[in-house]
Short mmCIF file of C-alpha atoms in Angstrom, two decimals:
data_model
loop_
_atom_site.label_atom_id
_atom_site.label_comp_id
_atom_site.label_asym_id
_atom_site.label_seq_id
_atom_site.Cartn_x
_atom_site.Cartn_y
_atom_site.Cartn_z
CA MET A 1 7.38 10.08 -28.76
CA GLY A 2 4.10 9.23 -30.73
CA GLU A 3 2.05 7.46 -28.08
CA LYS A 4 -1.42 4.82 -28.69
CA VAL A 5 -3.52 4.58 -25.83
CA VAL A 6 -5.70 1.45 -27.15
CA ALA A 7 -9.03 1.02 -24.60
CA THR A 8 -11.57 -1.35 -24.54
CA GLY A 9 -11.20 -2.67 -28.43
CA PHE A 10 -7.20 -3.82 -27.36
CA ASP A 11 -7.78 -6.68 -30.85
CA THR A 12 -4.49 -9.33 -31.93
CA ALA A 13 -2.57 -7.23 -33.30
CA ASP A 14 -2.55 -4.47 -30.58
CA ARG A 15 -1.49 -7.48 -28.27
CA GLY A 16 0.67 -9.11 -30.10
CA ARG A 17 2.83 -5.69 -30.72
CA TYR A 18 2.32 -5.13 -26.30
CA ARG A 19 3.45 -7.98 -25.72
CA HIS A 20 7.12 -7.72 -28.15
CA LYS A 21 7.47 -4.84 -26.86
CA LEU A 22 6.76 -5.71 -22.84
CA GLN A 23 10.12 -8.33 -23.84
CA GLN A 24 11.85 -5.46 -25.40
CA CYS A 25 11.90 -3.74 -22.13
CA LEU A 26 12.89 -6.66 -20.09
CA LEU A 27 15.69 -7.17 -22.37
CA GLY A 28 16.77 -3.28 -21.84
CA LEU A 29 16.55 -4.14 -18.07
CA GLU A 30 18.42 -6.49 -17.79
CA ARG A 31 20.93 -5.08 -20.24
CA LEU A 32 20.99 -1.65 -17.50
CA LEU A 33 21.42 -4.70 -14.94
CA GLU A 34 24.05 -7.02 -16.43
CA ALA A 35 25.78 -2.95 -17.10
CA LYS A 36 25.66 -1.22 -13.09
CA ARG A 37 24.26 1.58 -14.42
CA PHE A 38 22.32 2.81 -12.23
CA ASP A 39 22.24 5.48 -9.61
CA ARG A 40 23.75 4.81 -6.55
CA PRO A 41 21.17 5.61 -3.66
CA ARG A 42 21.13 8.56 -1.70
CA ASN A 43 19.34 6.48 1.46
CA LEU A 44 15.99 8.69 -0.08
CA MET A 45 12.52 7.21 1.57
CA GLY A 46 8.78 8.79 0.39
CA LEU A 47 5.75 8.70 1.78
CA GLU A 48 2.31 8.70 -0.10
CA ILE A 49 -0.88 9.11 2.05
CA GLU A 50 -4.32 8.24 0.55
CA LEU A 51 -6.73 10.36 2.00
CA ASN A 52 -10.64 10.21 2.97
CA LEU A 53 -13.02 13.53 2.51
CA ALA A 54 -16.02 14.07 4.74
CA ASP A 55 -18.20 16.21 6.35
CA SER A 56 -19.08 16.95 10.19
CA ALA A 57 -21.42 14.20 10.39
CA GLY A 58 -18.65 11.42 9.62
CA LEU A 59 -20.68 10.87 6.49
CA PRO A 60 -17.80 9.60 2.65
CA CYS A 61 -18.29 14.71 0.33
CA MET A 62 -17.87 13.22 -2.81
CA MET A 63 -15.73 16.25 -3.58
CA ASN A 64 -12.32 16.33 -4.03
CA GLU A 65 -12.25 18.54 -7.00
CA GLU A 66 -13.20 21.44 -5.03
CA VAL A 67 -10.98 20.94 -2.22
CA LEU A 68 -7.96 20.14 -4.12
CA GLU A 69 -8.84 23.59 -6.18
CA ARG A 70 -8.35 25.39 -2.44
CA ILE A 71 -5.46 23.67 -1.87
CA ALA A 72 -3.77 24.43 -5.34
CA SER A 73 -0.89 22.25 -4.64
CA HIS A 74 1.25 19.35 -6.99
CA ASP A 75 1.38 17.64 -3.63
CA PHE A 76 -1.90 16.61 -2.97
CA GLN A 77 -3.62 14.36 -6.27
CA THR A 78 -6.88 13.25 -7.08
CA GLU A 79 -6.89 9.39 -5.98
CA LEU A 80 -10.12 7.04 -7.45
CA ALA A 81 -13.00 7.84 -6.33
CA GLN A 82 -13.85 11.69 -5.69
CA PHE A 83 -13.85 10.99 -1.77
CA ASN A 84 -10.18 10.54 -1.81
CA ILE A 85 -6.96 12.48 -2.34
CA GLU A 86 -3.22 11.72 -2.56
CA VAL A 87 -1.07 13.61 -0.26
CA ASN A 88 2.90 13.22 -1.98
CA ILE A 89 6.19 13.89 0.03
CA ALA A 90 9.09 14.79 -1.10
CA PRO A 91 12.42 12.29 -0.88
CA HIS A 92 14.74 13.03 1.88
CA ARG A 93 17.22 10.68 3.82
CA LEU A 94 17.25 8.45 6.05
CA SER A 95 19.65 9.58 8.59
CA GLY A 96 19.27 12.61 11.66
CA ARG A 97 16.16 14.33 12.30
CA VAL A 98 14.18 13.07 9.42
CA LEU A 99 10.98 11.20 11.06
CA ASP A 100 10.22 14.22 13.47
CA ARG A 101 10.91 16.54 10.35
CA LEU A 102 8.81 14.54 8.26
CA ALA A 103 6.48 14.83 11.16
CA GLU A 104 5.80 17.94 11.11
CA GLU A 105 5.50 18.68 7.52
CA LEU A 106 3.06 16.16 7.36
CA ARG A 107 0.97 17.73 10.21
CA THR A 108 1.33 21.17 8.72
CA GLY A 109 0.05 19.97 5.15
CA LEU A 110 -2.52 17.89 6.15
CA ALA A 111 -3.63 21.10 8.66
CA TYR A 112 -4.09 23.36 5.65
CA ALA A 113 -5.71 20.89 3.81
CA ASP A 114 -8.18 20.16 6.60
CA ARG A 115 -8.66 23.94 6.73
CA MET A 116 -9.22 24.46 2.96
CA ALA A 117 -11.15 21.58 2.55
CA GLY A 118 -13.37 22.85 5.80
CA GLU A 119 -14.32 26.59 2.83
CA VAL A 120 -16.94 23.60 0.93
CA GLY A 121 -17.76 21.91 4.50
CA ALA A 122 -15.28 18.80 3.57
CA HIS A 123 -12.93 17.66 6.98
CA ILE A 124 -9.31 14.86 6.01
CA VAL A 125 -10.10 12.16 7.69
CA MET A 126 -6.50 9.50 7.40
CA VAL A 127 -7.66 6.37 7.68
CA GLY A 128 -7.81 2.99 6.02
CA ILE A 129 -11.30 2.59 5.10
CA LEU A 130 -13.85 5.50 6.20
CA PRO A 131 -16.41 3.43 8.96
CA THR A 132 -19.57 5.24 7.19
CA LEU A 133 -18.99 4.12 3.45
CA GLU A 134 -22.14 2.33 1.98
CA ALA A 135 -22.97 0.40 -0.95
CA GLN A 136 -24.42 3.49 -2.92
CA ASP A 137 -21.40 5.71 -2.40
CA LEU A 138 -18.99 2.90 -4.21
CA VAL A 139 -20.49 3.24 -7.24
CA SER A 140 -19.04 4.33 -10.81
CA ALA A 141 -20.54 7.51 -10.96
CA ASN A 142 -18.90 7.96 -7.88
CA LEU A 143 -15.46 8.29 -9.47
CA SER A 144 -12.83 10.68 -9.86
CA ARG A 145 -13.29 12.56 -13.63
CA ALA A 146 -10.47 11.53 -14.75
CA ASP A 147 -9.48 9.48 -17.92
CA ARG A 148 -7.24 7.12 -16.61
CA TYR A 149 -10.11 5.90 -13.88
CA THR A 150 -12.83 5.12 -16.32
CA LEU A 151 -10.45 3.43 -18.47
CA LEU A 152 -8.64 1.45 -15.41
CA ASN A 153 -12.66 0.11 -14.64
CA ASP A 154 -13.19 0.12 -17.87
CA ARG A 155 -10.68 -2.30 -18.39
CA ILE A 156 -11.40 -4.64 -15.79
CA LEU A 157 -15.09 -5.18 -15.93
CA ALA A 158 -14.30 -6.21 -20.43
CA MET A 159 -11.68 -9.00 -18.88
CA ARG A 160 -13.17 -10.02 -16.34
CA GLY A 161 -16.88 -10.69 -18.14
CA GLU A 162 -18.55 -10.66 -14.84
CA ASP A 163 -19.84 -7.27 -12.41
CA ILE A 164 -17.29 -7.42 -8.97
CA THR A 165 -18.28 -10.18 -6.47
CA LEU A 166 -16.95 -9.04 -2.83
CA ASP A 167 -17.14 -12.04 -0.30
CA ILE A 168 -15.12 -11.68 2.85
CA GLN A 169 -16.02 -13.43 6.40
CA GLY A 170 -14.34 -11.74 9.63
CA VAL A 171 -16.39 -10.69 12.23
CA GLU A 172 -19.19 -9.91 10.29
CA HIS A 173 -20.10 -11.75 7.21
CA LEU A 174 -20.32 -9.32 3.99
CA VAL A 175 -21.91 -10.30 0.38
CA TYR A 176 -21.40 -7.69 -2.72
CA ALA A 177 -21.98 -7.64 -6.25
CA SER A 178 -20.27 -4.44 -7.76
CA ALA A 179 -20.86 -3.34 -11.44
CA SER A 180 -18.21 -0.89 -11.16
CA ILE A 181 -14.38 -0.98 -9.13
CA ALA A 182 -15.70 1.47 -7.08
CA PRO A 183 -15.41 0.19 -4.29
CA GLU A 184 -11.46 -0.24 -4.46
CA ALA A 185 -11.84 2.77 -3.90
CA ALA A 186 -12.97 2.27 -0.11
CA CYS A 187 -8.95 0.98 0.16
CA THR A 188 -6.59 4.34 1.43
CA SER A 189 -2.60 2.92 2.33
CA THR A 190 -0.25 4.86 3.26
CA GLN A 191 3.36 3.77 0.79
CA MET A 192 6.79 3.51 1.61
CA HIS A 193 9.04 3.95 -1.31
CA LEU A 194 12.95 3.11 -0.59
CA GLN A 195 16.24 3.42 -3.51
CA VAL A 196 18.15 0.96 -3.65
CA THR A 197 21.17 -0.74 -5.42
CA PRO A 198 20.35 -3.42 -8.24
CA GLY A 199 22.70 -6.20 -5.73
CA ARG A 200 20.65 -5.18 -2.47
CA PHE A 201 16.65 -5.03 -4.20
CA ALA A 202 16.72 -8.55 -3.70
CA ALA A 203 17.26 -8.77 -0.16
CA VAL A 204 15.21 -5.44 1.09
CA TRP A 205 12.14 -7.21 -1.09
CA ASN A 206 12.69 -10.62 0.53
CA ALA A 207 12.74 -9.06 4.55
CA ALA A 208 9.90 -6.34 3.14
CA GLN A 209 7.58 -9.86 2.49
CA ALA A 210 8.76 -11.70 5.39
CA VAL A 211 7.75 -8.86 7.78
CA SER A 212 4.37 -8.02 6.00
CA GLY A 213 1.92 -10.05 7.65
CA LEU A 214 3.48 -7.80 11.24
CA GLN A 215 4.05 -4.96 9.69
CA VAL A 216 -0.20 -4.80 8.92
CA ALA A 217 -0.75 -6.55 12.63
CA VAL A 218 0.48 -3.76 14.35
CA GLY A 219 -0.32 -0.89 11.95
CA ALA A 220 -3.86 -2.41 11.32
CA ASN A 221 -6.77 0.44 10.90
CA SER A 222 -9.70 -0.88 8.75
CA PRO A 223 -12.16 -3.17 10.00
CA PHE A 224 -15.71 -2.49 8.42
CA LEU A 225 -16.57 -2.09 5.07
CA PHE A 226 -20.67 -1.19 4.19
CA GLY A 227 -20.95 -1.17 8.75
CA ARG A 228 -19.86 -4.37 8.63
CA GLU A 229 -17.20 -5.86 10.94
CA LEU A 230 -15.24 -7.58 8.80
CA TRP A 231 -11.34 -8.44 9.36
CA ARG A 232 -8.90 -6.11 11.70
CA GLU A 233 -7.60 -4.87 8.35
CA THR A 234 -10.00 -5.76 5.49
CA ARG A 235 -7.89 -3.14 2.68
CA PRO A 236 -5.96 -5.88 1.83
CA LEU A 237 -8.87 -8.77 1.34
CA LEU A 238 -11.04 -5.56 -0.08
CA PHE A 239 -8.42 -4.21 -2.77
CA GLN A 240 -7.88 -8.44 -4.31
CA GLN A 241 -11.84 -8.54 -4.93
CA ALA A 242 -11.81 -5.19 -6.41
CA THR A 243 -9.29 -5.69 -8.78
CA ASP A 244 -9.65 -8.97 -9.71
CA THR A 245 -9.67 -9.65 -14.05
CA ARG A 246 -10.34 -13.00 -12.98
CA PRO A 247 -13.84 -15.26 -13.44
CA GLN A 248 -14.92 -17.78 -11.67
CA GLU A 249 -12.76 -21.02 -13.96
CA LEU A 250 -9.18 -18.44 -13.66
CA ARG A 251 -10.05 -18.48 -10.78
CA HIS A 252 -10.56 -22.58 -9.73
CA GLN A 253 -8.12 -23.07 -11.93
CA GLY A 254 -5.36 -20.78 -10.38
CA VAL A 255 -4.38 -17.95 -12.57
CA ARG A 256 -3.30 -15.72 -10.72
CA PRO A 257 -5.21 -12.14 -9.14
CA LEU A 258 -3.57 -8.88 -10.37
CA THR A 259 -3.37 -7.97 -6.35
CA TRP A 260 -0.84 -10.56 -5.52
CA PHE A 261 1.67 -10.97 -2.41
CA GLY A 262 4.00 -13.46 -4.70
CA GLU A 263 4.89 -17.23 -4.60
CA ARG A 264 8.19 -17.26 -4.32
CA TRP A 265 12.00 -15.18 -2.67
CA ILE A 266 13.80 -13.94 -5.54
CA ASP A 267 17.51 -13.61 -5.63
CA SER A 268 16.90 -10.44 -9.17
CA PRO A 269 14.80 -7.76 -9.67
CA LEU A 270 14.34 -8.79 -12.95
CA ASP A 271 12.60 -12.02 -10.87
CA LEU A 272 9.73 -10.11 -10.42
CA PHE A 273 9.45 -7.62 -13.98
CA ALA A 274 9.72 -11.44 -15.59
CA GLU A 275 6.83 -12.38 -13.72
CA ASN A 276 4.98 -9.80 -14.07
CA VAL A 277 4.99 -10.17 -18.07
CA ARG A 278 4.75 -13.69 -17.67
CA TYR A 279 1.29 -14.49 -15.43
CA PHE A 280 -0.22 -10.77 -16.29
CA PRO A 281 -1.58 -9.59 -19.72
CA ALA A 282 -2.22 -5.96 -20.32
CA LEU A 283 -4.01 -3.82 -18.41
CA LEU A 284 -4.19 -0.57 -19.77
CA PRO A 285 -1.73 -0.70 -23.20
CA ILE A 286 0.28 1.62 -23.87
CA CYS A 287 2.41 1.77 -26.42
CA ASP A 288 5.48 4.44 -27.14
CA ASP A 289 7.72 4.85 -30.19
CA GLU A 290 11.08 3.95 -27.88
CA ASP A 291 13.40 1.40 -28.70
CA PRO A 292 14.76 0.40 -25.89
CA GLN A 293 17.59 -1.58 -27.20
CA ARG A 294 18.89 1.20 -29.96
CA VAL A 295 18.41 3.74 -26.18
CA LEU A 296 20.99 1.06 -24.97
CA ASP A 297 23.16 0.71 -27.90
CA ASP A 298 23.41 5.40 -28.43
CA GLY A 299 24.67 5.59 -25.04
CA GLY A 300 21.01 7.04 -23.91
CA VAL A 301 19.32 4.94 -20.65
CA PRO A 302 15.62 3.92 -21.84
CA GLN A 303 12.64 4.90 -20.53
CA LEU A 304 11.00 1.27 -20.70
CA ARG A 305 7.16 2.88 -20.83
CA GLU A 306 5.17 0.36 -21.19
CA LEU A 307 7.09 -2.19 -18.79
CA THR A 308 6.59 0.54 -16.26
CA LEU A 309 2.99 1.10 -16.61
CA HIS A 310 1.86 -2.59 -16.74
CA ASN A 311 4.04 -3.27 -13.18
CA GLY A 312 1.72 -0.28 -12.22
CA THR A 313 -1.12 -2.26 -12.88
CA ILE A 314 -0.07 -5.37 -10.94
CA TYR A 315 -1.09 -4.62 -7.73
CA ARG A 316 2.24 -5.88 -5.15
CA TRP A 317 1.80 -5.51 -1.35
CA ASN A 318 5.43 -4.87 -2.08
CA ARG A 319 6.12 -3.67 -6.33
CA PRO A 320 9.83 -3.24 -7.83
CA VAL A 321 9.59 -0.17 -9.13
CA TYR A 322 12.12 1.36 -12.09
CA ALA A 323 12.25 4.74 -12.46
CA VAL A 324 14.37 7.64 -14.61
CA VAL A 325 15.87 10.09 -12.61
CA ASP A 326 18.03 13.42 -14.07
CA GLY A 327 18.99 10.40 -16.75
CA VAL A 328 19.66 7.99 -14.86
CA PRO A 329 17.78 4.66 -14.08
CA HIS A 330 17.50 3.55 -10.31
CA LEU A 331 15.42 0.44 -8.68
CA ARG A 332 12.77 1.06 -5.49
CA VAL A 333 10.30 -1.37 -3.48
CA GLU A 334 7.59 0.73 -2.75
CA ASN A 335 6.38 -1.25 -0.22
CA ARG A 336 1.94 -1.24 0.10
CA VAL A 337 1.11 -2.81 2.97
CA LEU A 338 -0.30 -0.24 5.48
CA PRO A 339 -3.60 1.84 6.23
CA ALA A 340 -3.83 5.54 6.09
CA GLY A 341 -4.08 6.66 9.40
CA PRO A 342 -5.18 7.45 12.48
CA THR A 343 -2.17 9.85 13.27
CA VAL A 344 0.86 11.73 11.78
CA ASP A 345 2.81 10.19 15.22
CA ASP A 346 1.33 6.84 14.09
CA VAL A 347 2.20 6.91 10.62
CA LEU A 348 5.83 7.82 11.36
CA ALA A 349 5.84 5.02 13.93
CA ASN A 350 5.30 2.72 11.16
CA ALA A 351 7.78 3.80 8.68
CA ALA A 352 10.91 4.15 11.24
CA PHE A 353 9.24 0.01 12.32
CA TYR A 354 10.00 -0.88 8.87
CA TYR A 355 12.90 1.04 7.72
CA GLY A 356 15.21 -0.22 10.60
CA LEU A 357 13.46 -3.75 10.26
CA VAL A 358 14.31 -4.35 6.91
CA ARG A 359 17.82 -2.80 7.33
CA ALA A 360 18.46 -5.20 9.21
CA LEU A 361 16.82 -8.10 8.41
CA ALA A 362 18.37 -7.40 4.76
CA GLU A 363 21.62 -7.13 6.31
CA ALA A 364 21.13 -10.22 8.87
CA PRO A 365 24.24 -12.73 7.96
CA ARG A 366 22.18 -15.52 8.19
CA PRO A 367 18.86 -13.77 6.35
CA VAL A 368 15.31 -15.13 7.42
CA TRP A 369 14.29 -15.74 4.01
CA HIS A 370 16.70 -18.45 4.15
CA ARG A 371 14.42 -20.16 7.10
CA LEU A 372 10.39 -18.81 6.83
CA PRO A 373 8.88 -20.56 3.85
CA PHE A 374 7.21 -18.13 1.29
CA GLY A 375 4.13 -20.19 2.18
CA ALA A 376 4.52 -19.14 5.44
CA ALA A 377 5.10 -15.47 5.27
CA ALA A 378 2.06 -15.52 3.06
CA ALA A 379 -0.66 -17.24 5.51
CA ASN A 380 0.95 -14.66 8.71
CA PHE A 381 -0.04 -11.68 6.09
CA ASP A 382 -3.39 -13.31 5.82
CA ALA A 383 -3.51 -13.84 9.80
CA GLY A 384 -1.73 -9.92 10.07
CA CYS A 385 -4.51 -8.41 7.92
CA ARG A 386 -7.23 -10.90 9.80
CA ASP A 387 -6.72 -11.37 13.28
CA GLY A 388 -4.95 -7.58 13.83
CA ILE A 389 -2.57 -6.62 16.71
CA GLY A 390 -3.84 -10.14 18.27
CA ALA A 391 -3.12 -12.51 15.18
CA VAL A 392 -0.55 -15.58 15.97
CA MET A 393 2.88 -15.75 13.92
CA HIS A 394 5.16 -18.52 12.29
CA TRP A 395 8.71 -17.34 12.76
CA PRO A 396 11.75 -18.90 12.68
CA ARG A 397 13.19 -20.80 15.61
CA GLY A 398 16.09 -23.28 16.60
CA ARG A 399 17.88 -25.21 13.27
CA GLY A 400 14.81 -25.10 10.59
CA GLY A 401 11.53 -24.97 12.66
CA LEU A 402 8.60 -22.57 13.15
CA ALA A 403 6.89 -21.11 15.95
CA GLU A 404 3.96 -19.64 16.46
CA ILE A 405 4.51 -16.70 18.68
CA PRO A 406 1.88 -13.71 19.45
CA ALA A 407 2.34 -10.77 16.73
CA ALA A 408 2.74 -8.61 19.70
CA ASP A 409 5.29 -10.82 21.92
CA LEU A 410 7.15 -10.87 19.08
CA ILE A 411 7.79 -7.69 18.29
CA ARG A 412 7.85 -6.56 21.95
CA ASP A 413 11.17 -9.02 22.85
CA GLU A 414 13.16 -10.03 18.88
CA LEU A 415 11.74 -7.37 16.70
CA LEU A 416 11.63 -3.90 18.19
CA PRO A 417 15.42 -4.36 18.79
CA LEU A 418 16.81 -5.02 15.51
CA ALA A 419 14.48 -2.10 13.81
CA ALA A 420 16.19 -0.03 16.42
CA ALA A 421 19.74 -1.61 14.98
CA GLY A 422 18.53 -0.58 11.38
CA LEU A 423 18.10 2.62 12.04
CA ASP A 424 21.33 3.35 13.88
CA GLY A 425 22.65 1.57 10.52
CA TRP A 426 20.62 4.54 8.98
CA GLY A 427 22.06 6.71 11.26
CA ILE A 428 19.30 7.78 12.67
CA GLU A 429 19.55 10.77 15.58
CA PRO A 430 18.52 8.08 19.09
CA ALA A 431 16.00 10.97 20.29
CA ASP A 432 13.77 9.81 16.26
CA ARG A 433 14.24 6.10 16.55
CA ASP A 434 12.94 5.73 20.41
CA ARG A 435 10.59 8.38 20.12
CA TYR A 436 8.18 6.95 17.16
CA LEU A 437 9.73 2.59 18.23
CA GLY A 438 8.37 3.88 21.72
CA ILE A 439 4.95 3.75 19.91
CA ILE A 440 5.17 0.47 18.22
CA GLU A 441 6.12 -1.34 22.04
CA GLU A 442 3.05 0.46 23.38
CA ARG A 443 0.77 -1.20 21.25
CA CYS A 444 2.14 -4.03 21.34
CA ARG A 445 2.34 -3.56 25.44
CA LEU A 446 -1.56 -2.16 25.31
CA ARG A 447 -2.66 -4.61 22.28
CA THR A 448 -4.46 -1.85 21.01
CA ASN A 449 -4.04 0.01 17.59
CA GLY A 450 -6.42 2.12 15.42
CA ALA A 451 -8.55 -0.90 14.57
CA GLU A 452 -8.61 -2.01 17.80
CA TRP A 453 -10.54 1.88 19.29
CA GLN A 454 -12.32 1.86 15.97
CA SER A 455 -13.63 -1.94 17.18
CA GLN A 456 -13.97 -0.91 21.11
CA ALA A 457 -15.40 2.16 20.53
CA PHE A 458 -18.37 1.62 18.05
CA HIS A 459 -19.55 -1.94 20.10
CA ARG A 460 -19.67 0.50 23.80
CA LEU A 461 -21.34 3.36 21.46
CA LEU A 462 -23.79 0.75 19.80
CA GLU A 463 -24.86 -0.17 23.49
CA ARG A 464 -26.49 3.30 23.61
CA THR A 465 -28.50 3.61 20.25
CA PRO A 466 -29.42 0.38 18.09
CA ASP A 467 -28.30 1.98 15.28
CA ARG A 468 -25.43 0.88 13.48
CA ARG A 469 -24.94 3.92 11.05
CA ALA A 470 -25.94 6.54 13.28
CA ALA A 471 -23.17 4.39 16.25
CA LEU A 472 -20.24 4.26 12.81
CA ALA A 473 -20.99 7.92 11.83
CA ALA A 474 -20.19 8.94 15.99
CA MET A 475 -17.41 6.92 15.70
CA THR A 476 -15.75 8.15 13.02
CA GLN A 477 -16.72 11.76 14.41
CA ARG A 478 -14.93 10.78 17.09
CA TYR A 479 -12.21 9.02 15.45
CA ARG A 480 -11.70 11.70 13.59
CA GLU A 481 -11.08 14.28 16.62
CA ASN A 482 -8.56 12.33 18.09
CA SER A 483 -6.33 12.07 14.70
CA ARG A 484 -7.31 15.97 14.92
CA GLY A 485 -5.31 16.20 18.23
CA GLY A 486 -2.20 14.04 17.39
CA GLU A 487 -2.08 11.30 20.52
CA PRO A 488 -1.90 7.73 18.78
CA ALA A 489 -4.66 5.95 19.13
CA HIS A 490 -3.55 3.58 21.49
CA ARG A 491 -3.65 6.65 23.25
CA TRP A 492 -7.06 7.53 22.89
CA PRO A 493 -9.45 7.76 25.39
CA ALA A 494 -12.76 5.23 25.74
CA VAL A 495 -15.71 6.60 24.16
#
């Protein structure tokens, strides 16, 4: 099909055509939902993990092209900056010993990739934000050499009309202005996919939103940026500020940011796609010749390319995904809450907690989102990012009331049994269920996760040297060594 890629010169006629195509796509999606033509889910889960490249001193390595050339696998791809790569794990059925199988696949794949990276003097570090990144590393010259990254950078800056400002108040305070979106590249995440039917989509998405704050609290792993100790999971706030297309006056007017938690519970997947079209201008306007209505009238399945592209430039923490595979449409919930790392076992523990808990809550006879105000869920997310495993959550208690409960206690006492029941519902073997949920339980009991280990190790090293950069580099080296060892982060030795 003929495609039209419009860069920064996106004029009024282009805008009108693109908005019209988006509306056509929405109508097409609505017709598909009404006709119930979606693929029946096969209980498939998918994982994507973004990775950092660092040298032997723990400093960022700008050489993803050289590393990927040596890895030579379609499972590994470029990411936004030259010190980033991404690994994509093929979908697996959620059943049996899938968690152990995934762990073995990841360990084998990452070990191979690390060996190949070593041939050019690089090492793979699986962490939410590489602690040694400095401002000079996150500039436009270090973006990956792909047109889509340049176009994304140009469009965000053109829409914003001014430099990007980072302003994060945590343990310490960071203020920084950037002339590009490169700071976004500091954010390396784990993304988890779950295919669902249209009828179950709203319940799964609502459940995922309700537990996002708890996910990030127990899995926090991004406490440092530009040498400053900030939030326990700094990545979400950094991502929001680094991709913000709104100039100051639009922020004051309440215009929504591209990186968005949302503002309400939903009743249908169409609610989210319609909000995306209604609230957000096109960032990467690409139009093709498909007429969704004509395709549907002819008995076909439309690709809805404009809608899927537009949806992909709006960074919800739980994103709806429409895709067509082998001529059949399907829907997925993409959970984008968690950082990468610290270890393969930690990643799989986070996955076990998420997939089990979301299933249990989505199937509960009395949904938690009927008792938890959406604003409280959003506040829980902020608290989990800011305070990590020490966060306090608002959670339903009694008849319509909310209680303030430490996240670690809420998870241990109430949510881990639900997650275990959810994994049983998926048909996960008890050995896998107990092993990986046991890691979550131990983190909560010890009040320790990747972020806590990083912070404690840094401060111990800082006591031995007044040089913050040297302490961060030494901590990063030990983090990488421990991560390669495979033991979950809460068991790592003190520095």
